[in-house]
mmCIF file of C-alpha atoms in Angstrom:
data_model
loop_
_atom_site.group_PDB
_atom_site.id
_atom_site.type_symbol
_atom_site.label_atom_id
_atom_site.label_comp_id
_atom_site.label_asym_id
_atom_site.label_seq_id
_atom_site.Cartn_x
_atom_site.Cartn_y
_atom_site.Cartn_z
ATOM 1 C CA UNK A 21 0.000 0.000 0.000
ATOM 2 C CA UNK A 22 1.055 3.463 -1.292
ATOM 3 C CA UNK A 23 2.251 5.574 2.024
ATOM 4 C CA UNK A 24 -0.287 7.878 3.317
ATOM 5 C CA UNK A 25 -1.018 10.223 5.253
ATOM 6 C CA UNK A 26 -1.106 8.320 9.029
ATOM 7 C CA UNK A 27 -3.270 9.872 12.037
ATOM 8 C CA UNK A 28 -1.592 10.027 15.134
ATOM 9 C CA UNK A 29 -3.908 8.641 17.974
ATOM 10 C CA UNK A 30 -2.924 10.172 21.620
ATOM 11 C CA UNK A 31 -1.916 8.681 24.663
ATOM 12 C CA UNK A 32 -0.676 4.889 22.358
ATOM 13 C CA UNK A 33 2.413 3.591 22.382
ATOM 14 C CA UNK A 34 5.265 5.094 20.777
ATOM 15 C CA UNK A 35 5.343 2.304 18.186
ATOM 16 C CA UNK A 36 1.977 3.423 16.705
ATOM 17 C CA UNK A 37 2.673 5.921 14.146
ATOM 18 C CA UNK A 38 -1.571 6.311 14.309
ATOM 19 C CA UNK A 39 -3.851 5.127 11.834
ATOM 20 C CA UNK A 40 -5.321 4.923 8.303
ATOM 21 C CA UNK A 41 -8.736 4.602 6.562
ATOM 22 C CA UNK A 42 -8.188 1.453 4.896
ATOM 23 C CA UNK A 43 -12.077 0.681 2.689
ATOM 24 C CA UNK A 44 -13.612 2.056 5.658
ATOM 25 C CA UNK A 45 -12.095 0.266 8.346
ATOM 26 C CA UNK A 46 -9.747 2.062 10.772
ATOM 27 C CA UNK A 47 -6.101 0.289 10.675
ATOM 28 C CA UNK A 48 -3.566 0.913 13.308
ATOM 29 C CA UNK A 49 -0.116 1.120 11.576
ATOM 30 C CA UNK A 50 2.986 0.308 13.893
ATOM 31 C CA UNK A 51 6.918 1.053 13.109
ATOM 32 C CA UNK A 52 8.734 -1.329 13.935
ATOM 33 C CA UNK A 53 11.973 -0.165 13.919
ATOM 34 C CA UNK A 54 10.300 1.732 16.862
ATOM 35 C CA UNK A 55 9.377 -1.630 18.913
ATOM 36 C CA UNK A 56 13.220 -2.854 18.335
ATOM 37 C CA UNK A 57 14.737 0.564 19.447
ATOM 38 C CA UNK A 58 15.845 1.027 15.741
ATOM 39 C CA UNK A 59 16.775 4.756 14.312
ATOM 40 C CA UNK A 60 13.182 5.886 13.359
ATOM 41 C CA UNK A 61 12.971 5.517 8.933
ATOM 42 C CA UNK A 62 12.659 8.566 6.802
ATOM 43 C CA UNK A 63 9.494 8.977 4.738
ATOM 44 C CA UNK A 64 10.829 8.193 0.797
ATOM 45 C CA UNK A 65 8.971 7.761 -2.356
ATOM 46 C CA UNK A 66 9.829 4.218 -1.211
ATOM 47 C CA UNK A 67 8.123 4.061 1.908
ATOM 48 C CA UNK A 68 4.765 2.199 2.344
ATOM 49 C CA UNK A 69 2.493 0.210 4.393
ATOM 50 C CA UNK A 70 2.114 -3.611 4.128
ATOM 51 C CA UNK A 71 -1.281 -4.747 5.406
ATOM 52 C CA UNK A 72 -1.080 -8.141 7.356
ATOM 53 C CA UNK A 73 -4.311 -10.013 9.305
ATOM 54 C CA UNK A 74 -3.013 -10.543 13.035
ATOM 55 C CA UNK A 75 -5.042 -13.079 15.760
ATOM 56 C CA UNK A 76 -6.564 -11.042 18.472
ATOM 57 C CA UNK A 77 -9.088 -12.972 20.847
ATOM 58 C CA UNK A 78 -9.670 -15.573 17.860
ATOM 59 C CA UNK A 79 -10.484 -12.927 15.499
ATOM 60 C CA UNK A 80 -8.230 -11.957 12.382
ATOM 61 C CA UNK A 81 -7.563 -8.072 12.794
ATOM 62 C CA UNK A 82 -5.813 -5.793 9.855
ATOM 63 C CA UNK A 83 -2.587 -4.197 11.117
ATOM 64 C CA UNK A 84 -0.287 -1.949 9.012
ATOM 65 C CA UNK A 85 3.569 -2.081 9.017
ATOM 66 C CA UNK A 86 5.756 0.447 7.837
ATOM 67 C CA UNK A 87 8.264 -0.639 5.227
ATOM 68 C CA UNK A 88 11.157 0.967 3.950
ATOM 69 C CA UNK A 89 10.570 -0.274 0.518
ATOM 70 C CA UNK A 90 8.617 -3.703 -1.064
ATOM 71 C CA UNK A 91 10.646 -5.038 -3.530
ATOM 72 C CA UNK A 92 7.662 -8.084 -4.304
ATOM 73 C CA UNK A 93 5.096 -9.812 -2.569
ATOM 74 C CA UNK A 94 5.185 -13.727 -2.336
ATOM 75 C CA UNK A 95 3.221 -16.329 -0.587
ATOM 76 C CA UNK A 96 4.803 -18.712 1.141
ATOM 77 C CA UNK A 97 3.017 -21.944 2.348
ATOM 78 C CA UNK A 98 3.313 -22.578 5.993
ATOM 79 C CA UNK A 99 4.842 -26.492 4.966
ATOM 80 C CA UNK A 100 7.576 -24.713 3.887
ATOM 81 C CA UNK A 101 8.619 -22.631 6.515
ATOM 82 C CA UNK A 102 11.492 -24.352 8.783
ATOM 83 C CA UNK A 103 12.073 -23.178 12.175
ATOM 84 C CA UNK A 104 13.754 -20.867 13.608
ATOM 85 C CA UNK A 105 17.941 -22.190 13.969
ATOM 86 C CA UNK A 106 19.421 -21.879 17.154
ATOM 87 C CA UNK A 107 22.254 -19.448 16.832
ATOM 88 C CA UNK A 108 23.139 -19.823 20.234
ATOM 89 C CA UNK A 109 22.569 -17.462 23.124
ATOM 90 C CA UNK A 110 23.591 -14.340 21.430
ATOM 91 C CA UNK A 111 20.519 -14.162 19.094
ATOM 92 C CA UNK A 112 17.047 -13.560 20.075
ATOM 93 C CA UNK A 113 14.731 -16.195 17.997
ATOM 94 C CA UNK A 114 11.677 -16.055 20.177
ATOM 95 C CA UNK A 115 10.706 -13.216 17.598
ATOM 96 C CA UNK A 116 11.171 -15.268 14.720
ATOM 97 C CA UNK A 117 8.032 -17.180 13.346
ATOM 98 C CA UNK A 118 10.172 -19.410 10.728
ATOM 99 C CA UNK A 119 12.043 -19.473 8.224
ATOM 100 C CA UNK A 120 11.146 -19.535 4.377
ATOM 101 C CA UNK A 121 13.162 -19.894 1.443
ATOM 102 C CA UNK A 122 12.092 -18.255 -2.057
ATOM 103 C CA UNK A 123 14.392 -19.264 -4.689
ATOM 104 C CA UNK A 124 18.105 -18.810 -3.536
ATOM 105 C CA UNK A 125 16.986 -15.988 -0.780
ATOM 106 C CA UNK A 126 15.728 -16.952 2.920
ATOM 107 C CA UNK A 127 13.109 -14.898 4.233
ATOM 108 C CA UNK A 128 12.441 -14.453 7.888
ATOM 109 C CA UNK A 129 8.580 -14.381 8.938
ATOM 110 C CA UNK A 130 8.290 -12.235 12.291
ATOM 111 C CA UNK A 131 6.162 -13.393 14.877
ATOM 112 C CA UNK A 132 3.876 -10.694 15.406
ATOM 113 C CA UNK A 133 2.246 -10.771 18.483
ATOM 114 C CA UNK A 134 5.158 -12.047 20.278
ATOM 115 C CA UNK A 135 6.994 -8.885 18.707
ATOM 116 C CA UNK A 136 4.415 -6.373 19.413
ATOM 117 C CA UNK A 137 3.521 -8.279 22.820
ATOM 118 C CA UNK A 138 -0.202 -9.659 22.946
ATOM 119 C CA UNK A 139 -1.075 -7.044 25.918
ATOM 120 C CA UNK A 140 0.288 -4.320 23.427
ATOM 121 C CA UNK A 141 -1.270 -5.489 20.671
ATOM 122 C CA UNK A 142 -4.608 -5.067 22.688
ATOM 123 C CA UNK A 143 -3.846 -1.842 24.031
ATOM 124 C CA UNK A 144 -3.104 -0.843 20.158
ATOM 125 C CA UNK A 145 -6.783 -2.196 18.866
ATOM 126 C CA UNK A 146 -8.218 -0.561 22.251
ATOM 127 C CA UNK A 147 -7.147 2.611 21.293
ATOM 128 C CA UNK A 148 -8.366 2.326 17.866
ATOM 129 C CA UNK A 149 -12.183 1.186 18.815
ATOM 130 C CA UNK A 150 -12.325 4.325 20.890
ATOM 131 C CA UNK A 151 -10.941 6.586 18.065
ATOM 132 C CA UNK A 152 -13.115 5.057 15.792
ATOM 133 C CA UNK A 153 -16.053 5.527 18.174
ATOM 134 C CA UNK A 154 -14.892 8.785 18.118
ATOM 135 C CA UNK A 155 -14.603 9.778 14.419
ATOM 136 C CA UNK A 156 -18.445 7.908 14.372
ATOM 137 C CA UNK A 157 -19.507 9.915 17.284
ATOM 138 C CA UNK A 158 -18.453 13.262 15.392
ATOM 139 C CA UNK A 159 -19.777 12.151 11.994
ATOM 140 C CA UNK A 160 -23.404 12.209 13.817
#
């Protein structure tokens, strides 16, 4: 998705840049070079906002993440993702969903929630109900 314009909802974590009007639906968008104390990107030409379903109380949610750039989109089967490899005790993994291969490039698939943290993740779609309760209330 083409970067746009993002709303900045007060009083969220610092990770949520705000949200977007994605068809009608309110979509929190998260950075997050924020959530892994990364230097915060610069908005480019490049810059967009990938749209991925997360599980929140059984329920598939839309969430936006901020990308630098999308070079392509693939699918990959979850049959062929391998786990995460045990680097030793120097690398974090518990972020790491798996590991896919495309052609002659590996591709690491986060693990959302356990990146965002489920309680976070909950405070983030919290915050967005009552905005969006909000923008409804003031559309009246």
């Amino acid at each position: 998705l083409e970067y746009r314009k993002v709303t900045r909802v007060p009083r969220t974590p610092d990770f949520l840049l705000g949200v977007i009007n994605l068809r009608g639906h309110v979509v929190p968008v998260i950075d997050l070079r924020k959530q892994f104390n990364m230097n915060q990107s610069e908005i480019t030409v490049n810059t967009c906002i990938v749209i991925v379903d997360v599980m929140l109380d059984g329920e598939k949610i839309p969430l936006g993440l901020l990308a630098d750039a999308v070079k392509e989109v693939i699918e990959l089967p979850t049959k062929q993702l391998s786990p995460p490899p045990r680097i030793g005790t120097r690398i974090d993994t518990r972020y790491i969903r798996g590991i896919g291969k495309d052609h002659d490039d590996f591709i690491i698939i986060l693990d959302l929630p356990q990146v965002i943290g489920q309680e976070s993740l909950q405070d983030v779609y919290q915050a967005v109900s009552s905005k969006e309760t909000q923008s409804t209330d003031e559309d009246e």
